[in-house]
PDB file of C-alpha atoms in Angstrom:
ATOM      1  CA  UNK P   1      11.758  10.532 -25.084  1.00  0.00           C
ATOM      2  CA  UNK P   2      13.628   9.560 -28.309  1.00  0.00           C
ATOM      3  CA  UNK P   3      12.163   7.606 -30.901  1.00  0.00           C
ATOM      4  CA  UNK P   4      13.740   4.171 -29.569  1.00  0.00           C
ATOM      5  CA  UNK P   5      12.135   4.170 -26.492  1.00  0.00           C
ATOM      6  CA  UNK P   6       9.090   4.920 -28.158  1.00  0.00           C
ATOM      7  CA  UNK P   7       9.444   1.832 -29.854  1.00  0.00           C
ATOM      8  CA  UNK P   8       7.027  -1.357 -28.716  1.00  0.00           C
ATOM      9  CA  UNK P   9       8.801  -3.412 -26.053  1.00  0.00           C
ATOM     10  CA  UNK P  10       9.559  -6.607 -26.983  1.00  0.00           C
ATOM     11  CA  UNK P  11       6.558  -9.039 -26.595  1.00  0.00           C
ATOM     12  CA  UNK P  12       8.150 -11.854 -24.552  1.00  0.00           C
ATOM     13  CA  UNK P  13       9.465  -9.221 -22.074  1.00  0.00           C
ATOM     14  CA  UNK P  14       6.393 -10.451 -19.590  1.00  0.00           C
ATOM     15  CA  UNK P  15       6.946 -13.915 -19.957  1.00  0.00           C
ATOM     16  CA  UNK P  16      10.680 -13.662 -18.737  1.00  0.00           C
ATOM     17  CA  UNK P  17       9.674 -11.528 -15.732  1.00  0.00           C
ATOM     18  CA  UNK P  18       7.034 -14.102 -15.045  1.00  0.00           C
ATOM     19  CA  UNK P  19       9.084 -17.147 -15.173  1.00  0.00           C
ATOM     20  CA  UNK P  20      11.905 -14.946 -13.294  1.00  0.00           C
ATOM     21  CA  UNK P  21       8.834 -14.624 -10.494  1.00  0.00           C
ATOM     22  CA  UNK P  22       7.499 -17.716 -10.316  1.00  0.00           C
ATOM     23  CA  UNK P  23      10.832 -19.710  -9.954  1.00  0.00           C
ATOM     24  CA  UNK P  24      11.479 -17.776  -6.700  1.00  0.00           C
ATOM     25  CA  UNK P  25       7.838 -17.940  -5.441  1.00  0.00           C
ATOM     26  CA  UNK P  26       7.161 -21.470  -6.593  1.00  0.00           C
ATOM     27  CA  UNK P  27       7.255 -23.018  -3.026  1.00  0.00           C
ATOM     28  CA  UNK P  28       4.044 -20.712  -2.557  1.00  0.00           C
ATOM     29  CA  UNK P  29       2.322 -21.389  -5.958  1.00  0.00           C
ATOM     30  CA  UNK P  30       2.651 -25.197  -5.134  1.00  0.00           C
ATOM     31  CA  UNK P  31       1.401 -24.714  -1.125  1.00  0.00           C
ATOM     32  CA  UNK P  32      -2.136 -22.925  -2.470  1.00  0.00           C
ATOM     33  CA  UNK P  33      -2.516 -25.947  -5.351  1.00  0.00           C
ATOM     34  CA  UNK P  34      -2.326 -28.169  -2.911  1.00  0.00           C
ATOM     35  CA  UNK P  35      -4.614 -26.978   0.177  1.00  0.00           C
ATOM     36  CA  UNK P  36      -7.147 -26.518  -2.690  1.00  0.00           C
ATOM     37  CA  UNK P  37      -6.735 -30.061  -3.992  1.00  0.00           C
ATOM     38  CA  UNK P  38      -5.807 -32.154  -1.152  1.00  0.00           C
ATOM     39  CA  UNK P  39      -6.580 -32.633   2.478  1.00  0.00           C
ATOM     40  CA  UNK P  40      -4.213 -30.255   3.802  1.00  0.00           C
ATOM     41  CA  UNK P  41      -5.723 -27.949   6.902  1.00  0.00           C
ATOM     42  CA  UNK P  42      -3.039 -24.757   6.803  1.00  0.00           C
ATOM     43  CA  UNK P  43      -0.140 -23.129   5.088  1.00  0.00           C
ATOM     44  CA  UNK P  44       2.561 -24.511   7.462  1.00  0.00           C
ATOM     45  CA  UNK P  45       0.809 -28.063   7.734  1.00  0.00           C
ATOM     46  CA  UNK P  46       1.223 -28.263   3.734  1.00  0.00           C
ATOM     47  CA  UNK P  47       4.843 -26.989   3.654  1.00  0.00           C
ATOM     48  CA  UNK P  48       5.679 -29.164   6.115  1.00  0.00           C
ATOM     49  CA  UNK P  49       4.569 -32.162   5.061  1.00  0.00           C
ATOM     50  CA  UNK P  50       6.136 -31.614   1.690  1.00  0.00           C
ATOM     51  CA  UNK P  51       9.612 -31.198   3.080  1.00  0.00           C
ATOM     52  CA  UNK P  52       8.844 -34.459   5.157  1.00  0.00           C
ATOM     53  CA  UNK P  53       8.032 -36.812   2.173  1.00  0.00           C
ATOM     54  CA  UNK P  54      10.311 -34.957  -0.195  1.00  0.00           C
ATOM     55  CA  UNK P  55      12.447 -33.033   1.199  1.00  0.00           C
ATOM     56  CA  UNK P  56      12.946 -29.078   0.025  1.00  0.00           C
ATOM     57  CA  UNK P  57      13.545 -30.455  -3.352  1.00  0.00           C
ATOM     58  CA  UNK P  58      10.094 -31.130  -3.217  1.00  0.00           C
ATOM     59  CA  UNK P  59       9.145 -27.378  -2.904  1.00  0.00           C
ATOM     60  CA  UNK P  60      10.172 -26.991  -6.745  1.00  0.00           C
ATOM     61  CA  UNK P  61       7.811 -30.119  -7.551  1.00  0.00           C
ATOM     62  CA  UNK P  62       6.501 -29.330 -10.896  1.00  0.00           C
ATOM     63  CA  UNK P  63       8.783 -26.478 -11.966  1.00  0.00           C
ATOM     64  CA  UNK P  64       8.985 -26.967 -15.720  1.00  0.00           C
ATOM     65  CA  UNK P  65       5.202 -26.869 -15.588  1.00  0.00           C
ATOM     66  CA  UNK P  66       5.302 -23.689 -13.898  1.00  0.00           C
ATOM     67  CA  UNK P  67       7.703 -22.155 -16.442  1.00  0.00           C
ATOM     68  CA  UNK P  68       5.923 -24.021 -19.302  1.00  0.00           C
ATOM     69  CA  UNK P  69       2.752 -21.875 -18.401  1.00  0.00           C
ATOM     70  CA  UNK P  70       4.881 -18.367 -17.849  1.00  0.00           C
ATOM     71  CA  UNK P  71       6.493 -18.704 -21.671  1.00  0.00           C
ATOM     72  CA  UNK P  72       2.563 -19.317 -22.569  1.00  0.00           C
ATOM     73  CA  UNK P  73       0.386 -18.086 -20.884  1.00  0.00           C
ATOM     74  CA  UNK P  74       2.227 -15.183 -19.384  1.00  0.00           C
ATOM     75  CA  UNK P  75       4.202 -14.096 -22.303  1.00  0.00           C
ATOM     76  CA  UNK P  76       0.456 -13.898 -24.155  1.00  0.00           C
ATOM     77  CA  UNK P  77      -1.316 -12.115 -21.793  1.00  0.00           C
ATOM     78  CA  UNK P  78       1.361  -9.167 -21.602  1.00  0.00           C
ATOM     79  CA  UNK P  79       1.661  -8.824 -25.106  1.00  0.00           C
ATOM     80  CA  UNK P  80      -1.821  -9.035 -25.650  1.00  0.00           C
ATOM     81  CA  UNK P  81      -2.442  -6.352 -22.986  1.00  0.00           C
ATOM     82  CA  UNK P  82      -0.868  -3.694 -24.451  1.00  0.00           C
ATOM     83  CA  UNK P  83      -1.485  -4.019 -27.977  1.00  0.00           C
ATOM     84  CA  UNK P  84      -5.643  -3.897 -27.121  1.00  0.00           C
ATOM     85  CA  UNK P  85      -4.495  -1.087 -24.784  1.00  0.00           C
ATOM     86  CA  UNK P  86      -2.491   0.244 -27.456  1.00  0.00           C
ATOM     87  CA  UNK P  87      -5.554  -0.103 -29.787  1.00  0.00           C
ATOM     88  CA  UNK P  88      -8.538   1.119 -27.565  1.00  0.00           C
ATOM     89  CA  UNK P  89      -6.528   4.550 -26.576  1.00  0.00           C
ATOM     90  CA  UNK P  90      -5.271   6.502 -29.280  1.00  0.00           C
ATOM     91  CA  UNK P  91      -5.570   9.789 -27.329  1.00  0.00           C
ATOM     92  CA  UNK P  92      -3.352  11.873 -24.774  1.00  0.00           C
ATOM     93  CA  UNK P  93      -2.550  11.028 -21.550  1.00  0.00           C
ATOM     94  CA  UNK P  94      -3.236   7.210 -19.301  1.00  0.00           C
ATOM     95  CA  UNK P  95      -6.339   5.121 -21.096  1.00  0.00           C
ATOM     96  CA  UNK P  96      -9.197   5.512 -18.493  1.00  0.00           C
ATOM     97  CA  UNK P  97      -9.892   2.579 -16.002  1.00  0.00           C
ATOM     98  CA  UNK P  98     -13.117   1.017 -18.587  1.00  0.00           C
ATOM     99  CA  UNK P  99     -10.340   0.691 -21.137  1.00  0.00           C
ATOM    100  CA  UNK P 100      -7.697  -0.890 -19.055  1.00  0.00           C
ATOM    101  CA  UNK P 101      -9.721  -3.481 -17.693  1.00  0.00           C
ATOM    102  CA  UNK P 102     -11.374  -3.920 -21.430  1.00  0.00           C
ATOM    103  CA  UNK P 103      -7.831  -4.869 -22.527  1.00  0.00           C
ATOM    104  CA  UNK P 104      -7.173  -6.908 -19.409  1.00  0.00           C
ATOM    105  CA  UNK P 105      -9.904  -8.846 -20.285  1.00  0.00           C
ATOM    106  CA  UNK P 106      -9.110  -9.165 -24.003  1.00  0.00           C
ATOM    107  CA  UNK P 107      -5.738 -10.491 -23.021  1.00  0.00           C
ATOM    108  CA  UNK P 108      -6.832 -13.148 -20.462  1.00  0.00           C
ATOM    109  CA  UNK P 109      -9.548 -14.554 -22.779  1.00  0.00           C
ATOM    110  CA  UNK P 110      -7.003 -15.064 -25.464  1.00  0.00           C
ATOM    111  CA  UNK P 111      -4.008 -16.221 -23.089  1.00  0.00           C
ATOM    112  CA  UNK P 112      -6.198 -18.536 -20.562  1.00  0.00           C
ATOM    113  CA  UNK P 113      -7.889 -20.356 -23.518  1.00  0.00           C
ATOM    114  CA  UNK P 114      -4.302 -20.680 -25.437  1.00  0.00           C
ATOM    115  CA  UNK P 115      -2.483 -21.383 -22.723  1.00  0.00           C
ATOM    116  CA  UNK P 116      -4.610 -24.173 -20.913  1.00  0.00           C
ATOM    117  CA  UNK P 117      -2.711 -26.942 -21.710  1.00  0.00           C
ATOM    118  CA  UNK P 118       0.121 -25.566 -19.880  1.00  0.00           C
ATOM    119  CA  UNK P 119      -1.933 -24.485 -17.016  1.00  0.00           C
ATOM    120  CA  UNK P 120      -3.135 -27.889 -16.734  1.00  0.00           C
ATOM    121  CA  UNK P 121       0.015 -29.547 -16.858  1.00  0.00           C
ATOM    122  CA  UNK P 122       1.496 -27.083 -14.270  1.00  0.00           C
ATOM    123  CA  UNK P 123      -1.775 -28.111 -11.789  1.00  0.00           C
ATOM    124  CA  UNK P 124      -1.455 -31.608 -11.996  1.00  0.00           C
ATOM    125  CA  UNK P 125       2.745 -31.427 -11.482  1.00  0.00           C
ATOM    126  CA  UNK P 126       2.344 -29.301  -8.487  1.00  0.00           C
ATOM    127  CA  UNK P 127      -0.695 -31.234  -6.514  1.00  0.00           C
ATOM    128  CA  UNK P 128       1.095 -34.712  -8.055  1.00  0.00           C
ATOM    129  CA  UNK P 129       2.652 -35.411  -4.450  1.00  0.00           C
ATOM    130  CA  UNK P 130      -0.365 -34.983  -2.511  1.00  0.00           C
ATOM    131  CA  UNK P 131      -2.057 -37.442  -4.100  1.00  0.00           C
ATOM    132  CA  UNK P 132      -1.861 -41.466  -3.079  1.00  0.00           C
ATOM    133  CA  UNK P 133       0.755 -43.220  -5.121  1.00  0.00           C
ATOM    134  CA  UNK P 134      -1.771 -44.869  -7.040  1.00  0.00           C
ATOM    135  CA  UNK P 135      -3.452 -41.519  -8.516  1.00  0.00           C
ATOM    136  CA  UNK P 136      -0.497 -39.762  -8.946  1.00  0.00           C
ATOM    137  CA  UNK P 137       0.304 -38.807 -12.818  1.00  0.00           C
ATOM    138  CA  UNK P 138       3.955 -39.419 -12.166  1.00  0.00           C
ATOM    139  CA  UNK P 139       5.021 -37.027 -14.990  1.00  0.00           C
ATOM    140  CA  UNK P 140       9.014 -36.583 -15.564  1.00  0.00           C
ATOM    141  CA  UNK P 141       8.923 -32.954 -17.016  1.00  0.00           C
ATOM    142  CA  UNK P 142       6.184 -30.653 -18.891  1.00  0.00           C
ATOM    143  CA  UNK P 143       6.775 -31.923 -22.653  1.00  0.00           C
ATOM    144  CA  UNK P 144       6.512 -35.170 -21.471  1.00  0.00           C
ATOM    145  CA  UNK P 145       3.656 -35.026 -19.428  1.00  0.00           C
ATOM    146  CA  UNK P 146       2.109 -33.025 -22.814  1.00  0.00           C
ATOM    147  CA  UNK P 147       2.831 -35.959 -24.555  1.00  0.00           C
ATOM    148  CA  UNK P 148       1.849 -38.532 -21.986  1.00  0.00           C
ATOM    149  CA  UNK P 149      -1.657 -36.531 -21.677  1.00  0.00           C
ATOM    150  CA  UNK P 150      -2.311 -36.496 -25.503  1.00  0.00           C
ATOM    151  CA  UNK P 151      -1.477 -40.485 -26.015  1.00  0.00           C
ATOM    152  CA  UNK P 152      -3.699 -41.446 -22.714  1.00  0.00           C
ATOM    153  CA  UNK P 153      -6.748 -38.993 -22.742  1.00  0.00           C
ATOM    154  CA  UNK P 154      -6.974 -37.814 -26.089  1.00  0.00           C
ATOM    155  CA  UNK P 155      -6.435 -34.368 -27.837  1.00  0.00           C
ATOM    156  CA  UNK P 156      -9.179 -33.156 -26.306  1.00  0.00           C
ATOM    157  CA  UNK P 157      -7.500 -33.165 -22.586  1.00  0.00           C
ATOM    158  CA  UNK P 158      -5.827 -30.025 -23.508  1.00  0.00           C
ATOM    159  CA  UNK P 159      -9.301 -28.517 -23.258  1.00  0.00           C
ATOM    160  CA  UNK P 160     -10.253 -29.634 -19.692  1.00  0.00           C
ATOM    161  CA  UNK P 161     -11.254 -27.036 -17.404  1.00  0.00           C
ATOM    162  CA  UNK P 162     -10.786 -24.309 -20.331  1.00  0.00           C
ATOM    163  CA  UNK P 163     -13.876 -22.370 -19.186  1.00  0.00           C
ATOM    164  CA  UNK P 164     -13.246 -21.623 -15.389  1.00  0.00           C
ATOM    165  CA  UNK P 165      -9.012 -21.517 -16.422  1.00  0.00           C
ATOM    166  CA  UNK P 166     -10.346 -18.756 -19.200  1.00  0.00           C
ATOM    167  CA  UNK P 167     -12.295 -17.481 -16.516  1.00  0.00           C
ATOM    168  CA  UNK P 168     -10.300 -17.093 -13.929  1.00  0.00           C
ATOM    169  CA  UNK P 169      -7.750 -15.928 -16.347  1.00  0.00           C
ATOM    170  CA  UNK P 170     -10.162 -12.568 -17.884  1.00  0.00           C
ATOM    171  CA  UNK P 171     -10.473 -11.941 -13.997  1.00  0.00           C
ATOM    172  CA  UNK P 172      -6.708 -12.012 -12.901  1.00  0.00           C
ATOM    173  CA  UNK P 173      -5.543  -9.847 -15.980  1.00  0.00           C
ATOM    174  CA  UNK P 174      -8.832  -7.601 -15.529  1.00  0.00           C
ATOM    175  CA  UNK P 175      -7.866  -6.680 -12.058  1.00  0.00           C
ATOM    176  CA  UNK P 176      -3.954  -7.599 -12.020  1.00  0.00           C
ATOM    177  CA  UNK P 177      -2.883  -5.318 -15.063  1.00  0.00           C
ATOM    178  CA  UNK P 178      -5.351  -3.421 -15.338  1.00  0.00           C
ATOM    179  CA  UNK P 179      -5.288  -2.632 -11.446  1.00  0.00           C
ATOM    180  CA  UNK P 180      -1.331  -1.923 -11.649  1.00  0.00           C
ATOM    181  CA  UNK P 181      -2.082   0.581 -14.726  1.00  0.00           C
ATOM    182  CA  UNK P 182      -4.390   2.507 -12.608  1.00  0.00           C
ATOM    183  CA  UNK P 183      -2.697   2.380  -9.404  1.00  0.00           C
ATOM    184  CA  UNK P 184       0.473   3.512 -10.970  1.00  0.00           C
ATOM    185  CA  UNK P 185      -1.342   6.195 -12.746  1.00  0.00           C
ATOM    186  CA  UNK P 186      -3.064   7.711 -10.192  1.00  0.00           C
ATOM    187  CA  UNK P 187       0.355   7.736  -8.048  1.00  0.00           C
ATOM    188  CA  UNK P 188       2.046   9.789 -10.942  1.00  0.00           C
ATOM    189  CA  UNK P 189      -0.660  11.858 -11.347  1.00  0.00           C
ATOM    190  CA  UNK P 190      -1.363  13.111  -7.303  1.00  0.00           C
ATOM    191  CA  UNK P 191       2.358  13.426  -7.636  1.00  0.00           C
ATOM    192  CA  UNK P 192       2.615  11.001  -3.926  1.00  0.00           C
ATOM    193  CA  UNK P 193       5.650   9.004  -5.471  1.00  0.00           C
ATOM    194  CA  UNK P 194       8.386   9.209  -8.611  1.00  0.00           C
ATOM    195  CA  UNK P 195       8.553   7.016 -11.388  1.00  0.00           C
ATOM    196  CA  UNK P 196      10.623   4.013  -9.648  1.00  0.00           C
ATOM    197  CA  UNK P 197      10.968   0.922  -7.752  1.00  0.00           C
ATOM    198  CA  UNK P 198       8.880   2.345  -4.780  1.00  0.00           C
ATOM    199  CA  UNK P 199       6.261   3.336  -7.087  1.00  0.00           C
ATOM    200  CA  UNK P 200       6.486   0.203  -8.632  1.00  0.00           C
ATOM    201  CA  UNK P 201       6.140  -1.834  -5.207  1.00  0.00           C
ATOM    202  CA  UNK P 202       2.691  -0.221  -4.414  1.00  0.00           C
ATOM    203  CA  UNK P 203       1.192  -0.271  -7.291  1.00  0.00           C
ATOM    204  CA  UNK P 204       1.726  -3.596  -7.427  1.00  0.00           C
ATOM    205  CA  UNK P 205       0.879  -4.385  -3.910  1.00  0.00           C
ATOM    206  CA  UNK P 206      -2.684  -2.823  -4.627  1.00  0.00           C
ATOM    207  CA  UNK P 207      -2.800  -5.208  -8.122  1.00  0.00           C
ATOM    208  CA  UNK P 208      -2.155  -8.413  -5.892  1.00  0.00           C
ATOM    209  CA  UNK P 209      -4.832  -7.948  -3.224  1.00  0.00           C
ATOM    210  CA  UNK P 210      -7.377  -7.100  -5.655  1.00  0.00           C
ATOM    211  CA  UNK P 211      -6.562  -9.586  -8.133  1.00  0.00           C
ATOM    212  CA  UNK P 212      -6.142 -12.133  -5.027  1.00  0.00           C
ATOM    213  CA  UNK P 213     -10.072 -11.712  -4.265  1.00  0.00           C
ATOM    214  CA  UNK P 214     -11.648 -11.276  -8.043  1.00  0.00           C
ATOM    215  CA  UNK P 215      -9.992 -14.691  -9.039  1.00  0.00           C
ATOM    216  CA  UNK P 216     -10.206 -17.090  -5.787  1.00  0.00           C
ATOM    217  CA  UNK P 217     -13.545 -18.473  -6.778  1.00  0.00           C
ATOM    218  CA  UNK P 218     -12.441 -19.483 -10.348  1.00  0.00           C
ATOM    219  CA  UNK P 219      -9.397 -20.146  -9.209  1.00  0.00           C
ATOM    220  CA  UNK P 220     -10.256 -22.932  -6.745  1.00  0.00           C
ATOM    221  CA  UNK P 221     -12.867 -24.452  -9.571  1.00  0.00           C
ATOM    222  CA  UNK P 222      -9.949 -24.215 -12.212  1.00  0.00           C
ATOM    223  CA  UNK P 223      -7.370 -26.660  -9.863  1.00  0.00           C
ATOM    224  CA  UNK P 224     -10.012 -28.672  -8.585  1.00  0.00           C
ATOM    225  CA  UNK P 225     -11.713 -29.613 -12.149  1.00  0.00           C
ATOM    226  CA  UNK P 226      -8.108 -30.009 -13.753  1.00  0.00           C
ATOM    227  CA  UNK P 227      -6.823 -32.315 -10.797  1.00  0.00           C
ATOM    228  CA  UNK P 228     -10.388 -34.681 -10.549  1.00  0.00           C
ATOM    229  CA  UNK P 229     -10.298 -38.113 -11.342  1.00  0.00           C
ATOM    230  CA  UNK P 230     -13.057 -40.306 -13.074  1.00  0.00           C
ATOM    231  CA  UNK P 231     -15.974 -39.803 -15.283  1.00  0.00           C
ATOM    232  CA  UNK P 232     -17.661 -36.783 -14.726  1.00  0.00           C
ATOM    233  CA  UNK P 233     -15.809 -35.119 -12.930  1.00  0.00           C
ATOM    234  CA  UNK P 234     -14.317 -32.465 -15.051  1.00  0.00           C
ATOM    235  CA  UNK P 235     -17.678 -31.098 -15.155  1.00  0.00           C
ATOM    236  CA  UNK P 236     -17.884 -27.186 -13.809  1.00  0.00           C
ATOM    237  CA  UNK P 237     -21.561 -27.633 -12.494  1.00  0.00           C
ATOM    238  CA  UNK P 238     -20.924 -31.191 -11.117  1.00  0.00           C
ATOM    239  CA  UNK P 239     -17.765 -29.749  -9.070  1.00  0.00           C
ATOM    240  CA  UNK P 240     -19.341 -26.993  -8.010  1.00  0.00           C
ATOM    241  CA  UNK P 241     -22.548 -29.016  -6.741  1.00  0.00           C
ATOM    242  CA  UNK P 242     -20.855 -31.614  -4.753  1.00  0.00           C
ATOM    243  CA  UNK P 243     -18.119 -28.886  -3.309  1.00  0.00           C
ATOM    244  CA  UNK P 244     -21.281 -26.917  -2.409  1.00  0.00           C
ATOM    245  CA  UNK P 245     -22.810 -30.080  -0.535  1.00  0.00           C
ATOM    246  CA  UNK P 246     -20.072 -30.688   0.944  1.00  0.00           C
ATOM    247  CA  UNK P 247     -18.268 -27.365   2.143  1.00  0.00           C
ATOM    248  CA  UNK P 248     -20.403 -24.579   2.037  1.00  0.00           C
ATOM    249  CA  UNK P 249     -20.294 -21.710  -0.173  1.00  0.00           C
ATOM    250  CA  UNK P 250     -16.856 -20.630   1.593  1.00  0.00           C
ATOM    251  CA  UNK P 251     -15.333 -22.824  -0.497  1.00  0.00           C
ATOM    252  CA  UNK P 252     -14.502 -20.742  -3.085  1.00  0.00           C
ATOM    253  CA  UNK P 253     -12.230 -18.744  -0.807  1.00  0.00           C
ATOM    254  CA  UNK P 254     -10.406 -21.536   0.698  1.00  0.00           C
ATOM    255  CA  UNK P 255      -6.718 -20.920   0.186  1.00  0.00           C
ATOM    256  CA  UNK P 256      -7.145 -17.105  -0.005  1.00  0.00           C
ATOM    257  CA  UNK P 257      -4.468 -16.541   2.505  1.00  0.00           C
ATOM    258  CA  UNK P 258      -1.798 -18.608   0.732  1.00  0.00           C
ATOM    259  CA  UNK P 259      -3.006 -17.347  -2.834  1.00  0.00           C
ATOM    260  CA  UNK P 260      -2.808 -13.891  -1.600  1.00  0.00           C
ATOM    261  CA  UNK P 261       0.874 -14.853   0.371  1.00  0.00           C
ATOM    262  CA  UNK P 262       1.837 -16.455  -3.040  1.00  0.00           C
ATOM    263  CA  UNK P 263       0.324 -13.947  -5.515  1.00  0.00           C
ATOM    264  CA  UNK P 264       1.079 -10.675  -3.486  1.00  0.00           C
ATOM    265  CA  UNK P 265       5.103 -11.403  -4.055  1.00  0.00           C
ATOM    266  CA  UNK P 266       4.429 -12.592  -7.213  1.00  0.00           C
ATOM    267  CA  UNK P 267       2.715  -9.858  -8.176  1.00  0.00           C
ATOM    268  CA  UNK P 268       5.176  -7.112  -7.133  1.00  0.00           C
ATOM    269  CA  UNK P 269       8.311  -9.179  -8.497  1.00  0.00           C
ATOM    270  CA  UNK P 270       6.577  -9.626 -11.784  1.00  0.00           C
ATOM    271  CA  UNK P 271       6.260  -5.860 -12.057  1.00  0.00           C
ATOM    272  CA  UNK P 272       9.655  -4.561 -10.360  1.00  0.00           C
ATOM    273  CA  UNK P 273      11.300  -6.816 -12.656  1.00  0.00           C
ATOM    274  CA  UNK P 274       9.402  -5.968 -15.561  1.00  0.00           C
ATOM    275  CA  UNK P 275       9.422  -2.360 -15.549  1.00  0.00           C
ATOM    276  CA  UNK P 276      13.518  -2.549 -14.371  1.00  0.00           C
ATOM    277  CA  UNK P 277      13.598  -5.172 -18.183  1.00  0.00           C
ATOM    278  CA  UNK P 278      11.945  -2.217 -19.719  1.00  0.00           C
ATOM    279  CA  UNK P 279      14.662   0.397 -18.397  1.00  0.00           C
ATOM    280  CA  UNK P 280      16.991  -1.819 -19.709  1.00  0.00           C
ATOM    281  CA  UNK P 281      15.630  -1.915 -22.985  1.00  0.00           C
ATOM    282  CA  UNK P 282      15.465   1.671 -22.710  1.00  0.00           C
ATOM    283  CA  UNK P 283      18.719   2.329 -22.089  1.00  0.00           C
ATOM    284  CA  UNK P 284      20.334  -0.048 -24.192  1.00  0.00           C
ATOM    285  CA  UNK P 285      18.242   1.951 -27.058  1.00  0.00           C
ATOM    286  CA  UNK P 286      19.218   4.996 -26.184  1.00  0.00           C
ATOM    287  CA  UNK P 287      23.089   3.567 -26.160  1.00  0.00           C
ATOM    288  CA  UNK P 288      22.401   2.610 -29.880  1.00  0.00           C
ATOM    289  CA  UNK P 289      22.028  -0.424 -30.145  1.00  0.00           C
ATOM    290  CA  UNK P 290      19.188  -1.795 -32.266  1.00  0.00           C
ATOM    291  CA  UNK P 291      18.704  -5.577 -31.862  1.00  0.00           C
ATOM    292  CA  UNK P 292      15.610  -5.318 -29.309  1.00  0.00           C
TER     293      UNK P 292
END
């Protein structure tokens, strides 16, 4: 390998394969917000009644909150991810699993309690809809809604639901990345598959369904505190209580099929399209040039 490739990838690499991902699997992202939020029974009953009040447009609903949170959040995590990695495994050959998921963890932490503001923003845009007219935030774009949140709730908005969003976000890059790493490793080294897209594909495959089930109970907490209304009701214990009462304890599971639909795709386009970004970088390197 020459010395170019061996040089660190650029650090916003995973936020454009993110964004690239979500934009495409959006419809998805913004059916799971939405059975976990609102009153919707099933998949197809919440798609449907989205295109009947809004048409397909509204399938994109909240879009520049989703890529708000990818150019965040996303872009973080990645970097962060293999830098600790980077750090925690100076020696020959993969880092072991303990090490991965150490730096998964690392990453999240630092990415899910940066990036909440986005996270939050990109909730409320996507379950805005669902909602009667009267509690609906109404929010033009992202940077507005930022804006709009700061002048009516106070700085300290940006913080709400920080601990189950950093939560759920140690979990998903603990299993996601981490998962991938190891999948992909083990691949290469039981010599089943080559370096490549098909390689690619099932590693990620195995990083979605894992990361699906790790992350479904703090993910259901994370929309549910960050969409409530009223006093109180951003409060973790107070949610889970009165979802408790009233559900069950299968209530942290509800949307798993849609958040596994939505995150399985994601999942394996964030990936393919990463490691095809990192080719590219490669071989533009190797061509010469010298500006990434």
């Amino acid at each position: 390998m020459t010395d170019a490739a061996k040089r660190p990838y650029p650090f916003w690499l995973g936020g454009v394969a993110a964004s690239i991902a979500a934009s495409i699997t959006h419809p998805l992202d913004l059916t799971k917000v939405r059975l976990q939020t609102a009153g919707d029974k099933g998949m197809v009953q919440s798609l449907r009644r989205t295109v009947a009040s809004a048409g397909v447009r509204g399938l994109f609903d909240g879009l520049t909150g989703t890529l708000l949170r990818q150019m965040t959040y996303s872009m973080m995590r990645f970097a962060i991810y293999d830098e600790v990695k980077k750090r925690v495994h100076t020696g020959p050959g993969p880092p072991p699993a303990w090490k991965m998921a150490l730096a998964g963890s690392v990453a999240g932490g630092v990415a899910g309690t940066l990036g909440n503001p986005a996270e939050l923003m990109m909730v409320r845009m996507q379950a805005d809809k669902a909602k009667p007219p009267e509690k609906r935030y109404n929010y033009r774009n992202a940077v507005q809604g930022l804006v709009r949140m700061t002048r009516e709730e106070g700085i300290s908005s940006w913080a709400r639901g920080i601990v189950p969003n950093s939560t759920r976000a140690v979990l998903m890059n603990m299993s996601q990345l981490a998962s991938y790493d190891w999948f992909k490793a083990e691949l290469l080294h039981h010599r089943l598959l080559d370096d490549g897209p098909a390689l690619h594909f099932l590693a990620s495959l195995g990083a979605g369904t894992v990361a699906t089930t790790v992350c479904s109970p703090a993910d259901v907490l994370k929309s549910r505190i960050m969409n409530a209304h009223g006093p109180g009701s951003s409060s973790t214990l107070g949610v889970i209580r009165s979802s408790l009462a009233n559900e069950g304890p299968m209530f942290m599971f509800k949307g798993w099929v849609p958040a596994w639909t939505r995150l399985q795709p994601t999942t394996i386009l964030i990936f393919l399209i990463l490691e095809q970004l990192k080719s590219g970088v490669d071989r533009y390197r190797a061509a010469g040039g010298n500006l990434l």
